[in-house]
Amino acid sequence: MEKKRTPRHVAIIMDGNGRWAQARGLDRTEGHAEGARAVRDAVETAARIGIEYLTLYAFSNANWQRPRAEVEALMRLLVDFARRERAELRAQGIRTVVIGQLEELPTATRQAVEDLMAYTADGQQMTLSLALSYGGRQDIVEAARALAVRARAGLVLPEEIDVDFFHREMSTSRLPDVDLLIRTGGETRVSDFLLFEAAYAELCFLDLMWPDFRPATLVECVERYGAKERRFGRTSAQVQSASGRAFDPIDQGL
Ligand code: IPE
Ligand code: IPE
Ligand code: MG
């Protein structure tokens, strides 16, 4: 009997808040506020259906280029989210971590997020990782720079650098590879999200705007994921013959 596969790590590009608001004659900021409510549902649902890691693209390093008032509104919403949700996240056993450059955020936002991380640090049910001032290329470049510094000091040999070694230098070092990458908002691009970590992720692009994302939407994406055959470069026959044991690229030495 085939075991139903739940993705271990789901990442979401939460896009479309602005358009959701504009379509209703509202300010873009109201779309972000509504988006924060959708976050709450997504997190709860992910934990309930057994996802171990959920990474949410909340603010990219390119988003700093938006109008100042919009950036400020987003930073305030993050503070609100961190304060409002922390008791519930802790109660549900959800640990919060951050990827990206937390130090770039305004002090009040950074503080609220750090409090949230400390408050939920013992959670065992799921890891919620928030991508804040995050850029995938930047994360790769910084890892390369850190390794270059250590190599110059003679602490790293160039030949020891492989994929795992490199990944340990990245802000996602404690997260497994992405299994399922979801993007709402109708665009079919990755916008600099998890470029290294989503190398073999299944992609799910949705036309609905992020504030319209519901628990059932996540369940549907996970079901679609479950029907895919992940081959990691092999042939279908090879994957099938390995499927007595669950096919796992780590077991396969990949
Ligand atoms: C995503 O929604 C949220 C952030 C980028 C912070 P957008 O604000 O990008 O919404 P659209 O794409 O303009 O509709
Ligand atoms: C990606 O959305 C970033 C987040 C969802 C936080 P954007 O709206 O910034 O992406 P582009 O500009 O459409 O590629
Ligand atoms: Mg957008």
PDB file of N, CA and C and ligand atoms in Angstrom, residues 15-17 19 28 66 183 187 189, ligand 3:
ATOM      1  N   ASP A  15       2.101  36.110  -1.880  1.00  0.00           N
ATOM      2  CA  ASP A  15       2.017  37.277  -2.760  1.00  0.00           C
ATOM      3  C   ASP A  15       0.567  37.633  -3.078  1.00  0.00           C
ATOM      4  N   GLY A  16       0.337  38.932  -3.293  1.00  0.00           N
ATOM      5  CA  GLY A  16      -0.974  39.382  -3.748  1.00  0.00           C
ATOM      6  C   GLY A  16      -1.760  40.223  -2.752  1.00  0.00           C
ATOM      7  N   ASN A  17      -1.143  40.572  -1.642  1.00  0.00           N
ATOM      8  CA  ASN A  17      -1.844  41.405  -0.648  1.00  0.00           C
ATOM      9  C   ASN A  17      -2.265  42.750  -1.232  1.00  0.00           C
ATOM     10  N   ARG A  19      -2.705  43.716  -4.390  1.00  0.00           N
ATOM     11  CA  ARG A  19      -3.768  43.625  -5.413  1.00  0.00           C
ATOM     12  C   ARG A  19      -5.105  43.254  -4.789  1.00  0.00           C
ATOM     13  N   ARG A  28      -3.244  49.439   0.125  1.00  0.00           N
ATOM     14  CA  ARG A  28      -2.439  48.206   0.086  1.00  0.00           C
ATOM     15  C   ARG A  28      -2.168  47.655   1.486  1.00  0.00           C
ATOM     16  N   ARG A  66      10.240  49.502  -1.600  1.00  0.00           N
ATOM     17  CA  ARG A  66       8.848  49.970  -1.673  1.00  0.00           C
ATOM     18  C   ARG A  66       8.700  51.326  -0.990  1.00  0.00           C
ATOM     19  N   ARG A 183       3.343  29.425  -4.310  1.00  0.00           N
ATOM     20  CA  ARG A 183       3.277  30.873  -4.492  1.00  0.00           C
ATOM     21  C   ARG A 183       1.848  31.255  -4.848  1.00  0.00           C
ATOM     22  N   GLU A 187       1.699  34.934 -10.089  1.00  0.00           N
ATOM     23  CA  GLU A 187       2.974  35.011 -10.824  1.00  0.00           C
ATOM     24  C   GLU A 187       3.685  33.669 -10.744  1.00  0.00           C
ATOM     25  N   ARG A 189       7.020  32.972 -10.714  1.00  0.00           N
ATOM     26  CA  ARG A 189       8.453  33.211 -10.529  1.00  0.00           C
ATOM     27  C   ARG A 189       8.798  32.975  -9.061  1.00  0.00           C
TER      28      ARG A 189
HETATM   29 MG    MG B   3       3.817  41.133  -4.995  1.00  0.00          MG
END
